Amino acid sequence: MIDAEHLARIPARDDDGLLHAFIECPKGNTHKIDLDKKLGIFRWAIELPEGLTFPANFGFIPATLAEDGDALDVMVLTGGALPSGTLVSVRPVAILRMEQEEDGKMVRNDRLVGVPPLSQTFGHVERLSELRDTMMWELGVFFRTYNEMIDRKVNLLDPGNENAARELAEKAIAAKGDRNG
């Protein structure tokens, strides 16, 4: 069981200062899976259209609070899928900046992009400019399609670099601390 109390004990950072990323939905998955914090289990949310899969491992950074009122979303780039419930340490390298419609108005819902230093495929990446040219576009296409599927408007904005990603993480960590304080 992964209840709210258990999640509350997971820090935003590991002992080396990297961000913890809690994986909800594995890369390549054709279903959206969410952690039901009340029940402490993973819950099936929606099936994606044929041919659409998650382009990265998707989850959140524990002990953070993003502008949308939830924990900071994260996409973890690895060569393969990480199982739901995996906690992985990542280095922030970019932000997929976007806004989406919530209750009739557009609100920011950025996704941090992180890489595990020990990943054979992406571990060398330290900055946005080191990702392949189409990576951020591909991530954006997925989220645009996903949001269209659930009849939600979305605007993709210019991506943020590694400095902006670190600032976003710090802001979300501070916001959660301020809320708990």
mmCIF file of N, CA and C in Angstrom, residues 26-82:
data_model
loop_
_atom_site.group_PDB
_atom_site.id
_atom_site.type_symbol
_atom_site.label_atom_id
_atom_site.label_comp_id
_atom_site.label_asym_id
_atom_site.label_seq_id
_atom_site.Cartn_x
_atom_site.Cartn_y
_atom_site.Cartn_z
ATOM 1 N N PRO A 26 4.193 3.826 -16.950
ATOM 2 C CA PRO A 26 5.421 3.481 -17.660
ATOM 3 C C PRO A 26 5.456 3.970 -19.108
ATOM 4 N N LYS A 27 6.653 4.216 -19.572
ATOM 5 C CA LYS A 27 6.883 4.524 -20.987
ATOM 6 C C LYS A 27 6.320 3.389 -21.839
ATOM 7 N N GLY A 28 5.679 3.748 -22.958
ATOM 8 C CA GLY A 28 5.137 2.745 -23.861
ATOM 9 C C GLY A 28 3.762 2.229 -23.479
ATOM 10 N N ASN A 29 3.242 2.665 -22.331
ATOM 11 C CA ASN A 29 1.943 2.190 -21.871
ATOM 12 C C ASN A 29 0.828 2.736 -22.746
ATOM 13 N N THR A 30 -0.195 1.937 -22.961
ATOM 14 C CA THR A 30 -1.355 2.365 -23.737
ATOM 15 C C THR A 30 -2.535 2.732 -22.838
ATOM 16 N N HIS A 31 -2.283 2.768 -21.555
ATOM 17 C CA HIS A 31 -3.307 3.125 -20.572
ATOM 18 C C HIS A 31 -2.739 4.172 -19.629
ATOM 19 N N LYS A 32 -3.557 5.136 -19.238
ATOM 20 C CA LYS A 32 -3.163 6.119 -18.219
ATOM 21 C C LYS A 32 -3.445 5.481 -16.870
ATOM 22 N N ILE A 33 -2.444 5.486 -16.019
ATOM 23 C CA ILE A 33 -2.554 4.923 -14.679
ATOM 24 C C ILE A 33 -2.233 6.025 -13.691
ATOM 25 N N ASP A 34 -3.055 6.166 -12.656
ATOM 26 C CA ASP A 34 -2.850 7.170 -11.621
ATOM 27 C C ASP A 34 -2.736 6.489 -10.269
ATOM 28 N N LEU A 35 -1.964 7.087 -9.388
ATOM 29 C CA LEU A 35 -1.922 6.619 -8.008
ATOM 30 C C LEU A 35 -3.123 7.195 -7.275
ATOM 31 N N ASP A 36 -3.949 6.342 -6.733
ATOM 32 C CA ASP A 36 -5.073 6.776 -5.903
ATOM 33 C C ASP A 36 -4.531 6.909 -4.486
ATOM 34 N N LYS A 37 -4.251 8.153 -4.094
ATOM 35 C CA LYS A 37 -3.582 8.392 -2.810
ATOM 36 C C LYS A 37 -4.465 8.032 -1.620
ATOM 37 N N LYS A 38 -5.766 8.076 -1.798
ATOM 38 C CA LYS A 38 -6.675 7.730 -0.707
ATOM 39 C C LYS A 38 -6.694 6.220 -0.455
ATOM 40 N N LEU A 39 -6.735 5.443 -1.548
ATOM 41 C CA LEU A 39 -6.781 3.984 -1.419
ATOM 42 C C LEU A 39 -5.398 3.347 -1.345
ATOM 43 N N GLY A 40 -4.371 4.077 -1.804
ATOM 44 C CA GLY A 40 -3.017 3.552 -1.750
ATOM 45 C C GLY A 40 -2.715 2.521 -2.823
ATOM 46 N N ILE A 41 -3.451 2.573 -3.926
ATOM 47 C CA ILE A 41 -3.232 1.638 -5.028
ATOM 48 C C ILE A 41 -3.236 2.417 -6.343
ATOM 49 N N PHE A 42 -2.793 1.739 -7.396
ATOM 50 C CA PHE A 42 -2.843 2.355 -8.720
ATOM 51 C C PHE A 42 -4.220 2.111 -9.320
ATOM 52 N N ARG A 43 -4.730 3.141 -9.984
ATOM 53 C CA ARG A 43 -6.063 3.080 -10.566
ATOM 54 C C ARG A 43 -5.968 3.326 -12.075
ATOM 55 N N TRP A 44 -6.640 2.490 -12.837
ATOM 56 C CA TRP A 44 -6.738 2.682 -14.280
ATOM 57 C C TRP A 44 -7.565 3.936 -14.519
ATOM 58 N N ALA A 45 -7.070 4.818 -15.409
ATOM 59 C CA ALA A 45 -7.776 6.071 -15.664
ATOM 60 C C ALA A 45 -8.447 6.091 -17.027
ATOM 61 N N ILE A 46 -7.700 5.729 -18.074
ATOM 62 C CA ILE A 46 -8.253 5.803 -19.427
ATOM 63 C C ILE A 46 -7.374 5.006 -20.377
ATOM 64 N N GLU A 47 -7.993 4.500 -21.419
ATOM 65 C CA GLU A 47 -7.252 3.815 -22.475
ATOM 66 C C GLU A 47 -6.956 4.816 -23.584
ATOM 67 N N LEU A 48 -5.731 4.785 -24.067
ATOM 68 C CA LEU A 48 -5.335 5.684 -25.140
ATOM 69 C C LEU A 48 -5.793 5.115 -26.487
ATOM 70 N N PRO A 49 -5.942 5.968 -27.498
ATOM 71 C CA PRO A 49 -6.313 5.473 -28.819
ATOM 72 C C PRO A 49 -5.246 4.525 -29.368
ATOM 73 N N GLU A 50 -5.662 3.648 -30.251
ATOM 74 C CA GLU A 50 -4.753 2.699 -30.888
ATOM 75 C C GLU A 50 -3.562 3.449 -31.487
ATOM 76 N N GLY A 51 -2.364 2.993 -31.186
ATOM 77 C CA GLY A 51 -1.149 3.597 -31.729
ATOM 78 C C GLY A 51 -0.560 4.702 -30.872
ATOM 79 N N LEU A 52 -1.255 5.140 -29.821
ATOM 80 C CA LEU A 52 -0.742 6.198 -28.947
ATOM 81 C C LEU A 52 -0.230 5.575 -27.653
ATOM 82 N N THR A 53 1.015 5.862 -27.311
ATOM 83 C CA THR A 53 1.596 5.351 -26.071
ATOM 84 C C THR A 53 2.334 6.472 -25.361
ATOM 85 N N PHE A 54 2.533 6.317 -24.083
ATOM 86 C CA PHE A 54 3.306 7.296 -23.321
ATOM 87 C C PHE A 54 4.743 7.302 -23.835
ATOM 88 N N PRO A 55 5.252 8.479 -24.237
ATOM 89 C CA PRO A 55 6.595 8.562 -24.816
ATOM 90 C C PRO A 55 7.714 8.550 -23.781
ATOM 91 N N ALA A 56 7.347 8.642 -22.523
ATOM 92 C CA ALA A 56 8.315 8.644 -21.421
ATOM 93 C C ALA A 56 7.612 8.092 -20.195
ATOM 94 N N ASN A 57 8.379 7.717 -19.200
ATOM 95 C CA ASN A 57 7.802 7.321 -17.918
ATOM 96 C C ASN A 57 7.216 8.579 -17.288
ATOM 97 N N PHE A 58 5.979 8.491 -16.797
ATOM 98 C CA PHE A 58 5.274 9.667 -16.300
ATOM 99 C C PHE A 58 4.952 9.492 -14.822
ATOM 100 N N GLY A 59 5.151 10.559 -14.068
ATOM 101 C CA GLY A 59 4.835 10.514 -12.648
ATOM 102 C C GLY A 59 4.906 11.893 -12.031
ATOM 103 N N PHE A 60 5.376 11.925 -10.790
ATOM 104 C CA PHE A 60 5.436 13.194 -10.070
ATOM 105 C C PHE A 60 6.636 13.213 -9.132
ATOM 106 N N ILE A 61 6.998 14.428 -8.725
ATOM 107 C CA ILE A 61 8.063 14.614 -7.741
ATOM 108 C C ILE A 61 7.396 14.718 -6.369
ATOM 109 N N PRO A 62 7.655 13.773 -5.453
ATOM 110 C CA PRO A 62 7.035 13.847 -4.129
ATOM 111 C C PRO A 62 7.451 15.122 -3.400
ATOM 112 N N ALA A 63 6.650 15.510 -2.433
ATOM 113 C CA ALA A 63 6.932 16.661 -1.567
ATOM 114 C C ALA A 63 7.070 17.950 -2.362
ATOM 115 N N THR A 64 6.252 18.081 -3.416
ATOM 116 C CA THR A 64 6.228 19.303 -4.221
ATOM 117 C C THR A 64 4.788 19.739 -4.423
ATOM 118 N N LEU A 65 4.634 20.998 -4.788
ATOM 119 C CA LEU A 65 3.320 21.548 -5.109
ATOM 120 C C LEU A 65 3.474 22.447 -6.320
ATOM 121 N N ALA A 66 2.840 22.063 -7.429
ATOM 122 C CA ALA A 66 2.907 22.824 -8.673
ATOM 123 C C ALA A 66 1.763 23.837 -8.732
ATOM 124 N N GLU A 67 1.786 24.675 -9.768
ATOM 125 C CA GLU A 67 0.768 25.711 -9.930
ATOM 126 C C GLU A 67 -0.642 25.154 -10.028
ATOM 127 N N ASP A 68 -0.782 23.918 -10.522
ATOM 128 C CA ASP A 68 -2.116 23.345 -10.680
ATOM 129 C C ASP A 68 -2.661 22.741 -9.389
ATOM 130 N N GLY A 69 -1.906 22.822 -8.290
ATOM 131 C CA GLY A 69 -2.368 22.317 -7.001
ATOM 132 C C GLY A 69 -1.990 20.874 -6.725
ATOM 133 N N ASP A 70 -1.365 20.219 -7.683
ATOM 134 C CA ASP A 70 -0.905 18.840 -7.508
ATOM 135 C C ASP A 70 0.614 18.830 -7.373
ATOM 136 N N ALA A 71 1.155 17.649 -7.105
ATOM 137 C CA ALA A 71 2.613 17.500 -7.113
ATOM 138 C C ALA A 71 3.123 17.802 -8.520
ATOM 139 N N LEU A 72 4.378 18.226 -8.614
ATOM 140 C CA LEU A 72 4.986 18.562 -9.894
ATOM 141 C C LEU A 72 5.082 17.320 -10.781
ATOM 142 N N ASP A 73 4.490 17.403 -11.972
ATOM 143 C CA ASP A 73 4.544 16.307 -12.939
ATOM 144 C C ASP A 73 5.962 16.163 -13.475
ATOM 145 N N VAL A 74 6.341 14.929 -13.770
ATOM 146 C CA VAL A 74 7.672 14.662 -14.324
ATOM 147 C C VAL A 74 7.576 13.590 -15.400
ATOM 148 N N MET A 75 8.360 13.780 -16.439
ATOM 149 C CA MET A 75 8.554 12.755 -17.453
ATOM 150 C C MET A 75 9.998 12.304 -17.338
ATOM 151 N N VAL A 76 10.199 11.019 -17.118
ATOM 152 C CA VAL A 76 11.529 10.464 -16.925
ATOM 153 C C VAL A 76 11.946 9.746 -18.207
ATOM 154 N N LEU A 77 13.040 10.231 -18.796
ATOM 155 C CA LEU A 77 13.541 9.664 -20.038
ATOM 156 C C LEU A 77 14.497 8.512 -19.739
ATOM 157 N N THR A 78 14.124 7.330 -20.193
ATOM 158 C CA THR A 78 14.966 6.138 -20.081
ATOM 159 C C THR A 78 14.819 5.345 -21.372
ATOM 160 N N GLY A 79 15.673 4.363 -21.554
ATOM 161 C CA GLY A 79 15.604 3.523 -22.736
ATOM 162 C C GLY A 79 14.439 2.551 -22.720
ATOM 163 N N GLY A 80 13.810 2.364 -21.596
ATOM 164 C CA GLY A 80 12.684 1.436 -21.481
ATOM 165 C C GLY A 80 11.724 1.884 -20.402
ATOM 166 N N ALA A 81 10.728 1.059 -20.198
ATOM 167 C CA ALA A 81 9.680 1.370 -19.225
ATOM 168 C C ALA A 81 10.140 1.095 -17.799
ATOM 169 N N LEU A 82 9.733 1.958 -16.887
ATOM 170 C CA LEU A 82 9.917 1.742 -15.453
ATOM 171 C C LEU A 82 8.557 1.353 -14.878
#
